[in-house]
Coordinates of C-alpha atoms in Angstrom, one line a residue:
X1414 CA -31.1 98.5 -40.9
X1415 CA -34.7 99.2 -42.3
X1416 CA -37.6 96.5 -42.2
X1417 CA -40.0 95.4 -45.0
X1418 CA -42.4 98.2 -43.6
X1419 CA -40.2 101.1 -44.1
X1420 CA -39.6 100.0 -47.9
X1421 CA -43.7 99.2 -48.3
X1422 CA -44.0 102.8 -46.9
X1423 CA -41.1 104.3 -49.2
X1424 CA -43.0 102.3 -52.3
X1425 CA -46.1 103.8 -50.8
X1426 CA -45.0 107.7 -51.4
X1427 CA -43.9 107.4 -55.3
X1428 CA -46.2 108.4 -57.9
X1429 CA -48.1 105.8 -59.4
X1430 CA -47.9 104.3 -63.1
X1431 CA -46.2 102.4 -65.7
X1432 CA -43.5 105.2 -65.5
X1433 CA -41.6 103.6 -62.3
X1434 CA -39.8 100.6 -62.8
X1435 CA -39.2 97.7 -59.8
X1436 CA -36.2 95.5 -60.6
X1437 CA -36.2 92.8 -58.6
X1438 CA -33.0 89.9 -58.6
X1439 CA -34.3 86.6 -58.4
X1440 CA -31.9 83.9 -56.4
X1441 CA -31.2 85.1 -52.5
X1442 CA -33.9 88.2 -53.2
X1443 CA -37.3 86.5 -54.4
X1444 CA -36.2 83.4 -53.1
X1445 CA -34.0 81.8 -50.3
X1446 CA -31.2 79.9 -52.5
X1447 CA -29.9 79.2 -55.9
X1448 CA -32.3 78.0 -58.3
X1449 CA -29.4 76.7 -60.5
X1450 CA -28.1 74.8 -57.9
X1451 CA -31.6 72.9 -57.2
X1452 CA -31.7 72.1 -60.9
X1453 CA -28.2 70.6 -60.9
X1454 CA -29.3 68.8 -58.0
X1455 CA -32.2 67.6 -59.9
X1456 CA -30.2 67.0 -62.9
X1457 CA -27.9 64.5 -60.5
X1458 CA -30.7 62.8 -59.0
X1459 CA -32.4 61.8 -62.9
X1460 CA -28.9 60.9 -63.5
X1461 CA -28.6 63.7 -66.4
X1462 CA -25.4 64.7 -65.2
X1463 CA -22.9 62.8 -63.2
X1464 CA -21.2 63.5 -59.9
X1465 CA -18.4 64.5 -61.6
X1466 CA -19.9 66.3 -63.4
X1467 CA -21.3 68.5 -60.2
X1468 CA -18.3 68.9 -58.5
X1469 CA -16.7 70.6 -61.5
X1470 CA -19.6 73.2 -61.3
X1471 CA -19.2 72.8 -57.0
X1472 CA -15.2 74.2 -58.1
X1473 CA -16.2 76.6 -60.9
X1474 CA -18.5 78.9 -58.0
X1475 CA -15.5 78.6 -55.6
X1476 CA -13.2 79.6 -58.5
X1477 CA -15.4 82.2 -59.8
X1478 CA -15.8 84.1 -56.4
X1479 CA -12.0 83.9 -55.9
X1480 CA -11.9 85.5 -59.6
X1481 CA -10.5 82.4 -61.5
X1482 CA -13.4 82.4 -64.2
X1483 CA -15.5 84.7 -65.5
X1484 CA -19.5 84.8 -65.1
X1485 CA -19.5 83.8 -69.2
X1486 CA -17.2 80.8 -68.0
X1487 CA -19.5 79.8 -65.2
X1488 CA -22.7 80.2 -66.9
X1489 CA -21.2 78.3 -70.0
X1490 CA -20.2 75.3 -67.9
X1491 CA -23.9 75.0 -66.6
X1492 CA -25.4 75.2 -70.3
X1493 CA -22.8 72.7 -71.5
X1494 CA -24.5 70.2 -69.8
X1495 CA -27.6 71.1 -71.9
X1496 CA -25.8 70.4 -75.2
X1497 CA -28.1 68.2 -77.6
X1498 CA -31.1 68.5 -74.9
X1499 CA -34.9 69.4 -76.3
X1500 CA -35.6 72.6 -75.0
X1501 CA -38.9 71.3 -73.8
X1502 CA -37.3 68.7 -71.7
X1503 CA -35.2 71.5 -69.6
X1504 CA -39.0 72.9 -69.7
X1505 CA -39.9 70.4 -67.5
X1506 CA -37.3 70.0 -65.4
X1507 CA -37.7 73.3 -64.1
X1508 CA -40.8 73.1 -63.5
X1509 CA -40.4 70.3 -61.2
X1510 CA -37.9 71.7 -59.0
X1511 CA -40.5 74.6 -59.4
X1512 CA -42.8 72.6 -57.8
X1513 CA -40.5 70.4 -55.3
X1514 CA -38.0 73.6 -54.7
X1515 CA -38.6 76.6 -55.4
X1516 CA -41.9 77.8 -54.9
X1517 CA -41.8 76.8 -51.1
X1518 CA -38.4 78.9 -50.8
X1519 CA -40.0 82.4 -51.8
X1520 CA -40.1 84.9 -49.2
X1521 CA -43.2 86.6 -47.9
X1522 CA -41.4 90.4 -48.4
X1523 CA -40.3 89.9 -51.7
X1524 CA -44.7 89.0 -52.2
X1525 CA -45.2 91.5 -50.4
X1526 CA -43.1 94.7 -52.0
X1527 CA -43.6 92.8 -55.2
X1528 CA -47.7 93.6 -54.8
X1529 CA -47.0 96.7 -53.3
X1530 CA -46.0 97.9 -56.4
X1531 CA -47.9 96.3 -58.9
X1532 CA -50.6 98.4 -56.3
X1533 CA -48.8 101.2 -57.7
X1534 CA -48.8 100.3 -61.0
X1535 CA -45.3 100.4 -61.8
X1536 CA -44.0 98.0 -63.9
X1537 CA -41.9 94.9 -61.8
X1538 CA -39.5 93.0 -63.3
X1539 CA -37.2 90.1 -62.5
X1540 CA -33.3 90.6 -63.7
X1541 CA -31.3 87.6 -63.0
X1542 CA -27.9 85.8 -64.4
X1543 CA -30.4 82.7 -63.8
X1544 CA -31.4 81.3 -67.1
X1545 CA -35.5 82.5 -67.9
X1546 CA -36.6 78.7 -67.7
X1547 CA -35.7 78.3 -63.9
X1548 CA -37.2 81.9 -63.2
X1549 CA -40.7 81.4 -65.3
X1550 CA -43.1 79.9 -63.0
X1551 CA -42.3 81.9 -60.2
X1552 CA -42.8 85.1 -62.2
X1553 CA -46.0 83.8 -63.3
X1554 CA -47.2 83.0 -59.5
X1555 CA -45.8 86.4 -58.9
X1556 CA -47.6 88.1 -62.1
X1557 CA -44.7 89.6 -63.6
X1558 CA -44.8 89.9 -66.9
X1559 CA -40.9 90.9 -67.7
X1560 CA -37.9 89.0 -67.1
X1561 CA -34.2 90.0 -68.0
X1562 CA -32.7 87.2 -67.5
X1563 CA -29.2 85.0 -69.2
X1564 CA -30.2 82.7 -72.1
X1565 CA -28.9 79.5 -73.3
X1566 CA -28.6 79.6 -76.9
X1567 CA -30.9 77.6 -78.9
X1568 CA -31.2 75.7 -82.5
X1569 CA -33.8 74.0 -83.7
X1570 CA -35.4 73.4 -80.2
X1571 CA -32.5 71.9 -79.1
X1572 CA -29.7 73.3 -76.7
X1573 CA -26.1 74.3 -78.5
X1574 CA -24.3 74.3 -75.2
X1575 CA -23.5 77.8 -75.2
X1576 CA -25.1 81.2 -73.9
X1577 CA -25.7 84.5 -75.4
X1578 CA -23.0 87.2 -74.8
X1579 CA -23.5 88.9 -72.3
X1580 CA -24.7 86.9 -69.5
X1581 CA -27.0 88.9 -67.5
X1582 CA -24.2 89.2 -64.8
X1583 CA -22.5 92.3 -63.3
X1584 CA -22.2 95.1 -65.6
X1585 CA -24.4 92.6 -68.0
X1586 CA -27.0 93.0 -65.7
X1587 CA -26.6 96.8 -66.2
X1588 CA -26.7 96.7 -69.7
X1589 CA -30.0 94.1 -69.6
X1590 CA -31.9 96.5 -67.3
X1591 CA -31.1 100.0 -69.6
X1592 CA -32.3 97.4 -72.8
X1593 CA -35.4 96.8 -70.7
X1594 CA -36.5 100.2 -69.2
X1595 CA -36.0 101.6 -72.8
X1596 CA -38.1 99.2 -74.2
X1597 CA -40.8 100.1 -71.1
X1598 CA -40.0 104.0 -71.5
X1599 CA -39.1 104.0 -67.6
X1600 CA -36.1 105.9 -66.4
X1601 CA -33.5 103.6 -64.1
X1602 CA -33.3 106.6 -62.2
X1603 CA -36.4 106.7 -61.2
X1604 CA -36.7 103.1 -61.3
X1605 CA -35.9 100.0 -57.9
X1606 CA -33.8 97.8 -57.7
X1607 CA -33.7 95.2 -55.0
X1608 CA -30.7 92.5 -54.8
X1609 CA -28.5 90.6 -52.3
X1610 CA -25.2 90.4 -53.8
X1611 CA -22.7 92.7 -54.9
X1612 CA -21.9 91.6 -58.0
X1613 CA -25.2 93.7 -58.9
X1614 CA -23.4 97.3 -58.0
X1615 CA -23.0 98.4 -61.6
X1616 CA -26.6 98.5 -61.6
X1617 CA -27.2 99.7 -58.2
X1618 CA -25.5 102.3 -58.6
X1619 CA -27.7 103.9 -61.4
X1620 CA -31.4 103.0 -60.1
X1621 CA -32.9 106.0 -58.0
X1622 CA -34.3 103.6 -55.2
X1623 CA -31.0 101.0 -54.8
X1624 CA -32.0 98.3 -51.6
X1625 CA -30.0 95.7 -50.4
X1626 CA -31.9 92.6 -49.3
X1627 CA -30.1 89.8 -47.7
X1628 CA -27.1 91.4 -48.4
X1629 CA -23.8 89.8 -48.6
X1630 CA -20.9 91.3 -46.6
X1631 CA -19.2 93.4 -49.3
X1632 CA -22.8 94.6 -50.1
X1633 CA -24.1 95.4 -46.6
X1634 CA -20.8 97.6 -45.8
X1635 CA -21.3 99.3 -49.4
X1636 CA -24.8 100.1 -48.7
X1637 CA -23.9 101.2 -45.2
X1638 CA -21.1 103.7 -47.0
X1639 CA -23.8 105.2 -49.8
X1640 CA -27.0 105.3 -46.9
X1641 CA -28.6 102.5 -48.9
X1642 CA -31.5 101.1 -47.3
X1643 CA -31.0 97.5 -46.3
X1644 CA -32.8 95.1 -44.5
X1645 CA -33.1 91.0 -44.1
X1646 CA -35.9 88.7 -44.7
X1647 CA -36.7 85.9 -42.6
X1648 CA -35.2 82.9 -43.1
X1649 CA -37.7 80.3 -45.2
X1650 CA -34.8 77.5 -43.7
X1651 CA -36.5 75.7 -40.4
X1652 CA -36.1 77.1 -36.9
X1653 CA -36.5 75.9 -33.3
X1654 CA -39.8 78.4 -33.5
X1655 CA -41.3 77.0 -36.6
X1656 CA -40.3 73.3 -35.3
X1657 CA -42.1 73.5 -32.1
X1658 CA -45.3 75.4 -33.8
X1659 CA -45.8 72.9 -36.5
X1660 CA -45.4 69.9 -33.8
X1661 CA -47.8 71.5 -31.3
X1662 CA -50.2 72.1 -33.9
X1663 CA -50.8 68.4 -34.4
X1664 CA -50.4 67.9 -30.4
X1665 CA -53.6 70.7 -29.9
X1666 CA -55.4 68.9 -32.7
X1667 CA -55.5 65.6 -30.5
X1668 CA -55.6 67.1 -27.3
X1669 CA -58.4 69.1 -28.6
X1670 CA -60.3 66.1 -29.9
X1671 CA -59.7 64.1 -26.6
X1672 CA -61.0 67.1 -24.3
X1673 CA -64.4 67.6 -26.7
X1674 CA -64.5 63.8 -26.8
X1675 CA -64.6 63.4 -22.9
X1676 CA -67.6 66.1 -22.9
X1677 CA -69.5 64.7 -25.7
X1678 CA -69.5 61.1 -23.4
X1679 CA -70.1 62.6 -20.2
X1680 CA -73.0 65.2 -21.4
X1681 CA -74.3 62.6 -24.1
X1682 CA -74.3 65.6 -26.4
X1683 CA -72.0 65.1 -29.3
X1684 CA -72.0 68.7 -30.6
X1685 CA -71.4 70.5 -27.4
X1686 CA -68.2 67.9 -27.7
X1687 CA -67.3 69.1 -30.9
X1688 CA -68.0 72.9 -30.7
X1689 CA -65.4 72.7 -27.1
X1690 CA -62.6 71.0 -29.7
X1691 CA -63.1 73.1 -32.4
X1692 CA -62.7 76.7 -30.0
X1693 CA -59.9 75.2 -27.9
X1694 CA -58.2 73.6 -31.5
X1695 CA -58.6 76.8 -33.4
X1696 CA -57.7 79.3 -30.6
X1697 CA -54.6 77.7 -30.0
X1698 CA -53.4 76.8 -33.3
X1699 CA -53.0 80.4 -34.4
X1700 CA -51.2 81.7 -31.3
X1701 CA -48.8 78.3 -32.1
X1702 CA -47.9 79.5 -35.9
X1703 CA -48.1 83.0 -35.3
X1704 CA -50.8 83.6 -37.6
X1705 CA -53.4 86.6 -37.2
X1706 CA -56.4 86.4 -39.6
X1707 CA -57.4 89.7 -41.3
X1708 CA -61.3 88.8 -42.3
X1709 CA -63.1 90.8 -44.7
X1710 CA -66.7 90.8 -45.4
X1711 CA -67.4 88.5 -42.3
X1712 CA -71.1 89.2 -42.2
X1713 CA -71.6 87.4 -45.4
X1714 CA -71.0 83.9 -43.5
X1715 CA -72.9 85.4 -40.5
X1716 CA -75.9 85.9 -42.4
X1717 CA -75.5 82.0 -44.2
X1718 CA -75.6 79.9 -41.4
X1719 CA -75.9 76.7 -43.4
X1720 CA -74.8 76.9 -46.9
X1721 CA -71.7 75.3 -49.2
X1722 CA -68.1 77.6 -48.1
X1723 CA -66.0 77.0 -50.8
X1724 CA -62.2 78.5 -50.8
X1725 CA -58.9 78.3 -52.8
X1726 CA -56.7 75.8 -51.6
X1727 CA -52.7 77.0 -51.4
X1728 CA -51.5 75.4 -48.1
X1729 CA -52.2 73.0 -45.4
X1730 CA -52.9 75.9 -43.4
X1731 CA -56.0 76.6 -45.2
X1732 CA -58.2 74.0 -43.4
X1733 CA -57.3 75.7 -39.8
X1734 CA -58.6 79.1 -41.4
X1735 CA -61.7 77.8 -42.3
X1736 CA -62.3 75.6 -39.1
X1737 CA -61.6 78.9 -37.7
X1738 CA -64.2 80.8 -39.5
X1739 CA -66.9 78.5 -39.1
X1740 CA -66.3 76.6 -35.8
X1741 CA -68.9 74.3 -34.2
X1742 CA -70.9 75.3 -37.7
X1743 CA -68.1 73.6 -39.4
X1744 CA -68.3 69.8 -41.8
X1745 CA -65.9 69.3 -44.7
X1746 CA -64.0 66.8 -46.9
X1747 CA -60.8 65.8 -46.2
X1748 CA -58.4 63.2 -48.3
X1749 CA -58.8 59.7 -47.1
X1750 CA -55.1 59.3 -46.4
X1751 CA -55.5 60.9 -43.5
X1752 CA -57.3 57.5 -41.8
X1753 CA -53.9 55.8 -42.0
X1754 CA -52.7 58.0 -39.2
X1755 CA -54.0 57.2 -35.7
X1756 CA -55.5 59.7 -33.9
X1757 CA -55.3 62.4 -36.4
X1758 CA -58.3 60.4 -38.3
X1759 CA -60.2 60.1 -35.5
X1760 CA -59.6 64.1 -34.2
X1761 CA -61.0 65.4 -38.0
X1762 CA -63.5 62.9 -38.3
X1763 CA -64.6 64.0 -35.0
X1764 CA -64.7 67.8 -36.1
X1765 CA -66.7 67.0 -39.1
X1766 CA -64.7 65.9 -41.4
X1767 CA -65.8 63.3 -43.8
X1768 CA -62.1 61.2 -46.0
X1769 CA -63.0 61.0 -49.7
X1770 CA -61.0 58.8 -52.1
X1771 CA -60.2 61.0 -55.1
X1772 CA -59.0 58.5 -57.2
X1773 CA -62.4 56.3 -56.7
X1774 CA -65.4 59.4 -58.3
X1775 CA -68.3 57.6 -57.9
X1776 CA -67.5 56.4 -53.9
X1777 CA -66.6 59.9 -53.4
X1778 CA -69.6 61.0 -54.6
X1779 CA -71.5 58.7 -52.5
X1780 CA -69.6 59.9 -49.1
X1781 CA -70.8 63.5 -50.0
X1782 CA -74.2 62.4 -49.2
X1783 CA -74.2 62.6 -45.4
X1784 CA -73.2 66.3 -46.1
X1785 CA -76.4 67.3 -47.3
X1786 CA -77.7 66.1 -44.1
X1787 CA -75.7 68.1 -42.1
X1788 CA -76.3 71.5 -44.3
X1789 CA -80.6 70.5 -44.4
X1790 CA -80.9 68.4 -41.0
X1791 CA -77.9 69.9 -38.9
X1792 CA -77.7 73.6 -40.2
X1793 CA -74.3 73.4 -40.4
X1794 CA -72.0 74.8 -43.6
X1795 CA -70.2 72.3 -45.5
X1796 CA -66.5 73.6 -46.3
X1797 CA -65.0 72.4 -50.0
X1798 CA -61.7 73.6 -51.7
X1799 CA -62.7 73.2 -54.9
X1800 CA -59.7 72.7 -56.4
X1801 CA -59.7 69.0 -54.9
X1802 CA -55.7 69.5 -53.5
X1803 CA -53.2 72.6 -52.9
X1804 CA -51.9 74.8 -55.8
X1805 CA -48.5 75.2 -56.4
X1806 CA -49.1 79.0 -57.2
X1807 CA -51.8 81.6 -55.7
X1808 CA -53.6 81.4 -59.2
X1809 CA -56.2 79.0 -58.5
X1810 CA -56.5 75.3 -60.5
X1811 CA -59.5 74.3 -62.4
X1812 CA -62.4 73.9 -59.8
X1813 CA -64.4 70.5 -59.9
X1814 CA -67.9 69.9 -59.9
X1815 CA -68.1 68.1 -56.3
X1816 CA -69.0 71.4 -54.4
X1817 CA -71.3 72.6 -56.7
X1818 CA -73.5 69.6 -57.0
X1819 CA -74.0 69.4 -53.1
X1820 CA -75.2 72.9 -53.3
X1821 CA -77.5 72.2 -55.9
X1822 CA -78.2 68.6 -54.3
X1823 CA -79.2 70.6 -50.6
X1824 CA -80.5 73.9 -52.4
X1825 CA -78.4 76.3 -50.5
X1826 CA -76.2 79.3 -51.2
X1827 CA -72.4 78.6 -52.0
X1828 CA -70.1 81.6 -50.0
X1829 CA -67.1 82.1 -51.8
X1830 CA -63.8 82.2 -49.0
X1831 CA -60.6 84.0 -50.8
X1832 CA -57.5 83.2 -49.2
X1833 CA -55.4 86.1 -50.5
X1834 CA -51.5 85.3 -49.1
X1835 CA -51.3 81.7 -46.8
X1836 CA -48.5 80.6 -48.9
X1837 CA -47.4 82.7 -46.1
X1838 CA -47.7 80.3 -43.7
X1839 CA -46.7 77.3 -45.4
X1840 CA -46.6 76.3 -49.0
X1841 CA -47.0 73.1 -51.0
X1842 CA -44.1 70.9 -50.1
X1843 CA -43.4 72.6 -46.8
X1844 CA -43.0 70.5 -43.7
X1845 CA -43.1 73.5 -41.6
X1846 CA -45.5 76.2 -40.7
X1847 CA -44.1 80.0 -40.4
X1848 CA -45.7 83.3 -38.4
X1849 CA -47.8 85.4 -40.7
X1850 CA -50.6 87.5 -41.6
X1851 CA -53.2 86.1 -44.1
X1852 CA -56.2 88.1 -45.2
X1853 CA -59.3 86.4 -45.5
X1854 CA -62.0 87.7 -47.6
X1855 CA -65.7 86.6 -47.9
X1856 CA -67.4 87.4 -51.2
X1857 CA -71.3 87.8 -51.6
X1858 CA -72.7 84.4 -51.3
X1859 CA -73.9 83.1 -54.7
X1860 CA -77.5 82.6 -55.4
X1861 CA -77.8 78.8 -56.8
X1862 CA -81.8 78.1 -57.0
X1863 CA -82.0 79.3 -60.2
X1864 CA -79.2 77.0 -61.9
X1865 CA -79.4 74.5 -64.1
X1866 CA -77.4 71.4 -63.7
X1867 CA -76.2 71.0 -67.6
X1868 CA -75.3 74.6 -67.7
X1869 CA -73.4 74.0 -64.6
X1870 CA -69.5 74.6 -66.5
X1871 CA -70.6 78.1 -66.8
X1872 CA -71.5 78.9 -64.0
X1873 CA -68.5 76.7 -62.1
X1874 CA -66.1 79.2 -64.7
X1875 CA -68.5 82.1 -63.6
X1876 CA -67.1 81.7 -60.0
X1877 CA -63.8 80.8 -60.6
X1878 CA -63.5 84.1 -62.4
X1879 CA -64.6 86.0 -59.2
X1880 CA -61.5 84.5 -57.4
X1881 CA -59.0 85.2 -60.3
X1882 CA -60.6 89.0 -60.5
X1883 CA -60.2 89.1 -55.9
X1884 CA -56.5 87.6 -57.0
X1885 CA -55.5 89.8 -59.2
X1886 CA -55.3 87.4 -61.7
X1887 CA -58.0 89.0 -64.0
X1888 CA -59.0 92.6 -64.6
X1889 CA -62.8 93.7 -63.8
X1890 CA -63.7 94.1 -67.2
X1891 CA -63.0 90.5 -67.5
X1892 CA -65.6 89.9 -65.2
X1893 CA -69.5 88.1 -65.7
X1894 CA -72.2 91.2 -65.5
X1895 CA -73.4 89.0 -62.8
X1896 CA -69.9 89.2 -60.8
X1897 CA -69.6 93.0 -61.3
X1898 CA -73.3 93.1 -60.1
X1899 CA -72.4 91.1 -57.3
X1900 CA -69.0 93.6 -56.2
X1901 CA -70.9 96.4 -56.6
X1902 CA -73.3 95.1 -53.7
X1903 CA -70.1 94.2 -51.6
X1904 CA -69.5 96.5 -49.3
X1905 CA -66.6 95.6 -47.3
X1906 CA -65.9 95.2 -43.2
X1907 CA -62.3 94.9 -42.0
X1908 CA -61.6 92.7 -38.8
X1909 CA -59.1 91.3 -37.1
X1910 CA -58.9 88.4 -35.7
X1911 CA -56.4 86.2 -34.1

């Protein structure tokens, strides 16, 4: 059995370029489950199909994988419920079981040998019998750019209720990928393919680098007979582990608060109270999820003691990072639902943490203002995600002005915070919190004296582009001269820290 490290290292020793192609399969291999089952799901619950309805498609899996019907047959008894539906309305649909589904259910090692070799520069592509609405978003959050993938046949912007021939199945699959690499010039055997089931040995057996992830039985004891690597991701299903770390994170929090609270009243010094809960809280938080922090560029919060740390925002894990980072130095924004849960209120207001109301712009505005005291009075850094809530994909949402106005407002620096992979840890929609490694990196803090309030959309879209460009989203020549001027000072420090 191999581990996502061996593949990483096998990816690691192939020549670089557009000439390798990475096939990856999409449902039990990017993510844990069947994306057609959550849409069917979703389709019962808007009451677009019956329960009827889903028991015939419940049958029609059993049937197929006893060899009753045919993967045309199953795939044309999903797209028959589709018959007479806009296009755009399907559209939709998938991208809120995107949202509600999907995107939590994508495993860290499929991220991880997916970037691995876009590192490369291969080419990565997504071959599934899934149809390419259901598969879309994630390939977007993923940044691939090619999908081979079954299609629903379409007239006039409305579903026929029926599906092109072949469906990108078996030894459809096969013929899918050769279409694709010819179209890429890439060689399939040269090229990877990853999948969990085999149904996908027609095209296995022709890649140059076949690996069987989350195999099934048939496909682990076939890969076992060829010397196939194979290896198993961790389950993205809860566990007594993940259970007891995402409860005794919120136990810490308020035991935390009520140890630094019993030393702020007994020493009369409300800081010293604050700086023991924040060490205590952050210390034990990580050991509790398993997560160790790889920080890059730490010296450029070191060296701005008191400034405005902004970061992107992709799960509730992000605000334990940043507490993390900036300790006892630490004041922030939080939502104001969090005062309608005893305790917890009390613990982050304690830490620093000022509740907003996003719906309500000018109050929030006017609760920002004891945050200027505590950058100018206090010398403390005020943390903003200033995205105002968590992204659904590592590509960051449109920033708001909040942030940049209480730098301007207590003329200080802004430090840029990247949070490259703590989707990792948990993602939006996720109750539970899961062991990994996040990299951290600090950019060069941005110089604000000099701005200009109504030019202040150019310069917000300025710095947005520095986190797409740290992303990967956007290529350096995309970049401001004043960003590229700003890497080129960047020299950068690795540290670990847990």
């Amino acid at each position: 059995m191999s581990t996502t490290d061996d593949l990483l290292a096998e990816i690691n020793t192939t020549p670089t370029g557009p000439g390798t192609l990475a096939l990856f399969d999409f449902d039990g291999t990017i993510i844990a489950g069947y994306s057609s089952l959550f849409i069917l799901r979703e389709q019962l619950r808007r009451g677009d199909i019956t329960t009827q309805d889903f028991a015939r498609v419940v049958l029609a899996l059993i049937n197929h994988q006893a060899g009753l019907v045919d993967d045309h047959g199953l795939m044309e008894l999903g797209a028959s419920f589709l018959k007479g539906s806009p296009v755009q309305s399907f559209d939709e649909l998938c991208g809120q079981v995107y949202e509600k589904q999907i995107n939590k259910r994508i495993y860290p090692e499929a991220r991880a040998l997916i970037a691995a070799h876009r590192a490369r520069g291969h080419i990565v592509a997504i071959a599934s019998s899934a149809p390419e609405q259901a598969i879309r978003q994630v390939a977007q959050d993923l940044q691939i750019e090619h999908i081979a993938s079954s299609h629903y046949i379409v007239a006039e912007g409305v579903f026929t209720g029926a599906v092109t021939m072949p469906v990108c199945w078996g030894f459809g699959k096969r013929l899918a990928a050769e279409k694709l690499a010819s179209q890429l010039n890439c060689q399939l055997e040269k090229a990877f393919f990853y999948t969990d089931s085999d149904e996908d040995l027609p095209l296995l057996e022709v890649v140059g680098h076949p690996t069987a992830v989350n195999p099934n039985a048939r496909l682990k004891q076939h890969a076992d007979f060829k010397d196939w690597p194979s290896v198993a991701f961790k389950p993205r299903r809860w566990r007594l582990r993940e259970l007891g770390g995402t409860a005794g994170v919120y136990v810490s929090l308020v035991t935390s608060y009520l140890g630094g609270l019993g030393i702020a009243r007994l020493d009369g010094d409300r800081k010293r109270g604050r700086g023991f809960m924040l060490k205590h809280f952050t210390d034990s938080v990580c050991k509790l999820i398993g997560m160790d922090i790889e920080l890059i560029n730490e010296h450029y919060l070191r060296d701005n003691p008191a400034s405005v740390v902004i970061f992107n925002h992709q799960s509730a894990a992000d605000g334990f990072i940043i507490l993390k980072l900036l300790r006892e130095n630490y004041a922030g924004i939080g939502k104001r639902a969090f005062g309608r849960v005893p305790l917890l209120s009390d613990a982050y207001e304690f830490a620093g943490v000022i509740p907003i109301d996003r719906e309500d712009g000018k109050a929030a505005i006017a609760s920002m203002a004891p945050l200027v005291d505590a950058i100018t009075k206090e010398g403390r850094s005020v943390a903003v995600a200033p995205e105002g809530t968590r992204s659904t994909s590592r590509m960051p949402g449109p920033f708001k002005k909040g942030a940049f106005h209480l730098a301007l407002d207590a003329k200080v620096n802004i430090v840029p915070v990247v949070i490259h992979n703590s989707v990792n840890i948990q993602t939006k929609g996720d109750k539970l919190f899961h062991a990994a490694k996040v990299t951290v990196e600090i950019l060069p803090p941005i110089d604000t004296s000099n701005w200009q309030r109504e030019n202040l959309n150019s310069h917000i879209a300025d710095v947005r582009q520095q986190y797409l460009q740290a992303l990967g989203f956007a290529s350096p020549e995309a970049s401001t001269p004043a960003t590229q001027t700003a890497a080129k000072k960047a020299p950068r420090k690795r540290k670990v820290t847990t």
